[in-house]
């Protein structure tokens, strides 16, 4: 937690610098006859000094945290090679992990090769050096920044524009976090997926009909043909999403229509929030409900009709997911339906159309783009939904379109492949990232497309 | 062109059919609303009916001897003795005394199975608190085993579930019941303990603390960043491609499946930055990235709702753009932003999928005391318990869900209250 | 107020600089409110929004194939009154109508009356052109389709063409019947809405400031159209333009603060109004 201490220290210094800078500007202003005779308000001088004191060293801290591990690891690896321990590209990470564990004392040092122990000591030493040099560098930077900006305080110094310029850059950085996040997602899934596709050809993955990642645990079977065919997962995902949409679209749409066009103000003011309660329930609760209540109920119901319904049926998971999505569709549809101008309704009603004729022939066609966009967003949500399917859908990849059967989905497999202790570089874990890539690409396309449609629709009636 | 009179006839003829179809349509709407509301009520009734029992738990009254030789402890100040002592011997002895005629290995094991495996440790804690009790005898209420608890509750409800009990155990319980030596008490363990493999000893304290630390970090990071981003986009951003790109990114991130954020956390925070797994720091970072779009979008809406006249008034006084934002726009938009933050936090509190990816799904008994202690969170605890085979965990899971839902209800109502109370209407 | 309480027109008040625009509670409509062979009769109509009364005790007749204009300062309730004639006010939850509104002797607010039938008989054209986001053809065919007026496609084509011709729009749109109605100019859109209204051959057409969103040339066309239509239809038009009322209508009704002040033949209203408020309004002393 050394980094946190440094962080707090620097922030404290910054605060201190602020008061010093402000005090100095006041001192400068006094002989001139008050603060109206200096360019900016005293607090801007303070802020200017504080920014110069804290920002550069904080930037350094950030860069240091990214690069010091890389540097230390490469030095340690060199020493290992020099010590006669053979490495290869795949083993590097494992080896370094082991060294790190030795250094932290997680693994006992007894019985390890001397080169390993030496490397562990080297790592410890390097970490200490890195920490102290970081602290020293940051303090120096802070002091330099402080001294320089302190010396610039004068009655003509334009502190406010400078501070505001820096603030704007800071705000811009915050806004760019969204871009960094997207970039981070793309890089993390893409990088690992490329590694995965090196051992499993991409067309085997996308078009393969057999999914059994467990067989690949044995070394000699890495990338063996057919075991990473993701088609059953795609089919399972689509099946469950289809069941969910089958429940959510009619119910969500009809309730939106009823609430927007028929319900009195009082009914609307109670029913709408009541429906939205469904949207606020955590997915893990739906998962529990699906697995422990709905699935057994459907199984017993099926049995009473002589049907064999799996206790992990796609119907249960999809049905409950549909219930979860109802408020999503109904509130989106409600938005677009109420956005249809009242003059459309008046026009149709004045022709002698009944309300339902108005809804069917005028309002729905007018709101259609918005509704379609909303449904696409809902589909994207169903595809990416995780907890319900992890808890209520099956694990076995079965290629079937029968909703009474048990299927597995992309998200279920990502979770099963990545939970538990795994070696990070095994094809099994990498496969999860490849599935993640698929999921990301598909949902991204759905989202962009849907948001575009909805945006265009909104502009039409704004 | 048709004549009005002729038309009127045709219209009149079609009326009843059209009115029927109108009624039908109306009923479809009512049905849809009913299905939605029914789903809400079925869900809540189901959870409450399954979970209400977990707030009470079965205790047995036994007369225990704190017998030094049986426990193997004569000095409570010696940590070594404390570790090695056979604490479970105390309840075992007491049970044998209660039922002196039980003999035979398997019967005795069944008898010992009446109390929780942790009962001995509870007595140990009691002894350490009152060292004078050593060597003494007292009557105490001891935690019953989870199977006994399940049976006793179902028996009280008139539908005994004895699948996991032997006939002898059933008669012992009946005997204890007749003597008034078995009863239900408020289950304080649920709120004061961490996770456990034994359902009767498992509590949500660890998960609640984990959620607290994770959410605290999420709030500390996402609120300032989100508000700053919103201010930039609403007040300062030039209309150019880069700004559009930022906006597209924010809107898309709001719709990216949460599990993808888990993959991001695993690949970047754990494998690249080497932050340890299972700790609230990683959880907080991942949830920050996840809730940021929500907070940015609601904050922007709040800023947008401040009328331009206020801005013009401030600028007209010669305020700089920052002074205008800081002194006028921000205070007026703050209630809306806070509402957004609460909604974002509620969303983060219920989220579990990305946390599975970053190892917050581990079995953790100790209650976390900081941001870097291994922890799990409330929804993940629910997931873990739901996966456990013991029947008693169903009750626990439902109770944990009830607690999670009450947190969410509190957060959401306070958001609504805040919006109603503080938001200005222009 | 006291000046107006006198039943006869008080020309003396003309010179009164501080003219009182209040209306007494017992204000009676002056002029020729009632006709011999009325198409529609309104008696003691009161309209409320929640507790706020928008129309006070209005009684007037509309005779067959006449054009009656309703004028008055904004907020005087003329649109509200018009909308209660085909029960469009039903769509406003808080709105309540009292009194008797009859067409051909049949009470429009009778419980067993079907508004669908009523609105097919009493069409309406709105202030802002509101074509449906459908093709021109479908806009006009909408009414006949929902009411089942055309048995065959040929019938429907004929109705559409006839309606467009009557709305003098046919020549302009016959080449692009299947393009969107929202792509037309404002004036064309309004004529499309009129075509849409007459496609179901209503007996009465209500027009709520049909030209207020249009330019003068488009307005002239619509006015011309109204004159033609008056041969076949009874038309009630609300307008904020006195000139328009003078140009198109046979009779004019002047509304003031929710009360009907005066109804008289248009010529008379604009040359020698009976009531001083009417006079004050048409001479532009307020508006």
PDB file of C-alpha atoms in Angstrom, chain A residues 277-363:
ATOM      1  CA  UNK A 277     -39.560  -2.629  -9.805  1.00  0.00           C
ATOM      2  CA  UNK A 278     -38.846  -5.592 -12.071  1.00  0.00           C
ATOM      3  CA  UNK A 279     -35.980  -3.659 -13.633  1.00  0.00           C
ATOM      4  CA  UNK A 280     -34.400  -2.909 -10.279  1.00  0.00           C
ATOM      5  CA  UNK A 281     -34.224  -6.506  -9.089  1.00  0.00           C
ATOM      6  CA  UNK A 282     -30.679  -7.868  -9.316  1.00  0.00           C
ATOM      7  CA  UNK A 283     -30.217 -10.580 -11.903  1.00  0.00           C
ATOM      8  CA  UNK A 284     -28.904 -12.986  -9.304  1.00  0.00           C
ATOM      9  CA  UNK A 285     -32.355 -12.874  -7.689  1.00  0.00           C
ATOM     10  CA  UNK A 286     -33.961 -13.779 -11.003  1.00  0.00           C
ATOM     11  CA  UNK A 287     -31.431 -16.572 -11.342  1.00  0.00           C
ATOM     12  CA  UNK A 288     -32.393 -17.955  -7.948  1.00  0.00           C
ATOM     13  CA  UNK A 289     -36.071 -17.635  -8.797  1.00  0.00           C
ATOM     14  CA  UNK A 290     -35.592 -19.387 -12.134  1.00  0.00           C
ATOM     15  CA  UNK A 291     -33.487 -22.209 -10.747  1.00  0.00           C
ATOM     16  CA  UNK A 292     -35.422 -22.927  -7.577  1.00  0.00           C
ATOM     17  CA  UNK A 293     -38.991 -21.995  -8.360  1.00  0.00           C
ATOM     18  CA  UNK A 294     -39.741 -21.748 -12.066  1.00  0.00           C
ATOM     19  CA  UNK A 295     -37.633 -24.640 -13.347  1.00  0.00           C
ATOM     20  CA  UNK A 296     -38.993 -27.234 -10.880  1.00  0.00           C
ATOM     21  CA  UNK A 297     -42.501 -25.915 -11.488  1.00  0.00           C
ATOM     22  CA  UNK A 298     -42.157 -26.300 -15.257  1.00  0.00           C
ATOM     23  CA  UNK A 299     -40.612 -29.726 -14.847  1.00  0.00           C
ATOM     24  CA  UNK A 300     -43.497 -30.929 -12.699  1.00  0.00           C
ATOM     25  CA  UNK A 301     -46.029 -29.265 -14.967  1.00  0.00           C
ATOM     26  CA  UNK A 302     -44.464 -30.974 -17.975  1.00  0.00           C
ATOM     27  CA  UNK A 303     -44.419 -34.295 -16.184  1.00  0.00           C
ATOM     28  CA  UNK A 304     -48.136 -34.004 -15.475  1.00  0.00           C
ATOM     29  CA  UNK A 305     -48.696 -33.693 -19.236  1.00  0.00           C
ATOM     30  CA  UNK A 306     -46.315 -36.529 -19.928  1.00  0.00           C
ATOM     31  CA  UNK A 307     -43.650 -34.209 -21.326  1.00  0.00           C
ATOM     32  CA  UNK A 308     -40.085 -34.531 -20.227  1.00  0.00           C
ATOM     33  CA  UNK A 309     -38.884 -31.067 -19.313  1.00  0.00           C
ATOM     34  CA  UNK A 310     -35.295 -30.720 -18.260  1.00  0.00           C
ATOM     35  CA  UNK A 311     -34.810 -29.213 -14.825  1.00  0.00           C
ATOM     36  CA  UNK A 312     -32.442 -26.754 -16.471  1.00  0.00           C
ATOM     37  CA  UNK A 313     -34.740 -26.028 -19.387  1.00  0.00           C
ATOM     38  CA  UNK A 314     -34.194 -23.134 -21.730  1.00  0.00           C
ATOM     39  CA  UNK A 315     -37.844 -22.314 -21.129  1.00  0.00           C
ATOM     40  CA  UNK A 316     -37.322 -21.562 -17.436  1.00  0.00           C
ATOM     41  CA  UNK A 317     -34.192 -19.463 -17.922  1.00  0.00           C
ATOM     42  CA  UNK A 318     -35.604 -17.693 -20.969  1.00  0.00           C
ATOM     43  CA  UNK A 319     -39.010 -17.117 -19.396  1.00  0.00           C
ATOM     44  CA  UNK A 320     -37.571 -15.523 -16.287  1.00  0.00           C
ATOM     45  CA  UNK A 321     -35.186 -13.489 -18.420  1.00  0.00           C
ATOM     46  CA  UNK A 322     -38.215 -12.326 -20.370  1.00  0.00           C
ATOM     47  CA  UNK A 323     -39.847 -11.135 -17.159  1.00  0.00           C
ATOM     48  CA  UNK A 324     -36.673  -9.230 -16.363  1.00  0.00           C
ATOM     49  CA  UNK A 325     -36.754  -7.538 -19.772  1.00  0.00           C
ATOM     50  CA  UNK A 326     -40.473  -6.574 -19.651  1.00  0.00           C
ATOM     51  CA  UNK A 327     -39.881  -3.203 -17.948  1.00  0.00           C
ATOM     52  CA  UNK A 328     -36.962  -2.503 -20.271  1.00  0.00           C
ATOM     53  CA  UNK A 329     -39.160  -2.875 -23.336  1.00  0.00           C
ATOM     54  CA  UNK A 330     -42.188  -1.240 -21.787  1.00  0.00           C
ATOM     55  CA  UNK A 331     -40.350   1.875 -20.685  1.00  0.00           C
ATOM     56  CA  UNK A 332     -38.550   2.255 -24.028  1.00  0.00           C
ATOM     57  CA  UNK A 333     -41.803   1.672 -25.913  1.00  0.00           C
ATOM     58  CA  UNK A 334     -43.610   4.047 -23.575  1.00  0.00           C
ATOM     59  CA  UNK A 335     -41.039   6.731 -24.386  1.00  0.00           C
ATOM     60  CA  UNK A 336     -41.450   6.375 -28.132  1.00  0.00           C
ATOM     61  CA  UNK A 337     -45.239   6.048 -27.998  1.00  0.00           C
ATOM     62  CA  UNK A 338     -45.666   9.172 -25.899  1.00  0.00           C
ATOM     63  CA  UNK A 339     -43.285  10.938 -28.281  1.00  0.00           C
ATOM     64  CA  UNK A 340     -45.781  10.450 -31.111  1.00  0.00           C
ATOM     65  CA  UNK A 341     -47.436  13.853 -31.338  1.00  0.00           C
ATOM     66  CA  UNK A 342     -50.949  14.190 -29.940  1.00  0.00           C
ATOM     67  CA  UNK A 343     -52.046  15.649 -33.293  1.00  0.00           C
ATOM     68  CA  UNK A 344     -51.624  12.182 -34.848  1.00  0.00           C
ATOM     69  CA  UNK A 345     -54.017  10.720 -32.298  1.00  0.00           C
ATOM     70  CA  UNK A 346     -56.442  13.598 -32.710  1.00  0.00           C
ATOM     71  CA  UNK A 347     -56.327  13.222 -36.475  1.00  0.00           C
ATOM     72  CA  UNK A 348     -57.190   9.577 -36.305  1.00  0.00           C
ATOM     73  CA  UNK A 349     -59.807   9.846 -33.549  1.00  0.00           C
ATOM     74  CA  UNK A 350     -61.507  12.713 -35.348  1.00  0.00           C
ATOM     75  CA  UNK A 351     -61.897  10.419 -38.348  1.00  0.00           C
ATOM     76  CA  UNK A 352     -63.961   8.151 -36.149  1.00  0.00           C
ATOM     77  CA  UNK A 353     -61.272   5.563 -35.548  1.00  0.00           C
ATOM     78  CA  UNK A 354     -61.515   3.649 -32.288  1.00  0.00           C
ATOM     79  CA  UNK A 355     -58.597   3.897 -29.911  1.00  0.00           C
ATOM     80  CA  UNK A 356     -57.251   0.498 -30.837  1.00  0.00           C
ATOM     81  CA  UNK A 357     -57.516   1.312 -34.539  1.00  0.00           C
ATOM     82  CA  UNK A 358     -55.606   4.498 -33.853  1.00  0.00           C
ATOM     83  CA  UNK A 359     -52.942   2.581 -31.966  1.00  0.00           C
ATOM     84  CA  UNK A 360     -52.603  -0.130 -34.576  1.00  0.00           C
ATOM     85  CA  UNK A 361     -52.829   1.959 -37.719  1.00  0.00           C
ATOM     86  CA  UNK A 362     -51.272   5.265 -36.733  1.00  0.00           C
ATOM     87  CA  UNK A 363     -49.310   5.155 -33.500  1.00  0.00           C
TER      88      UNK A 363
END
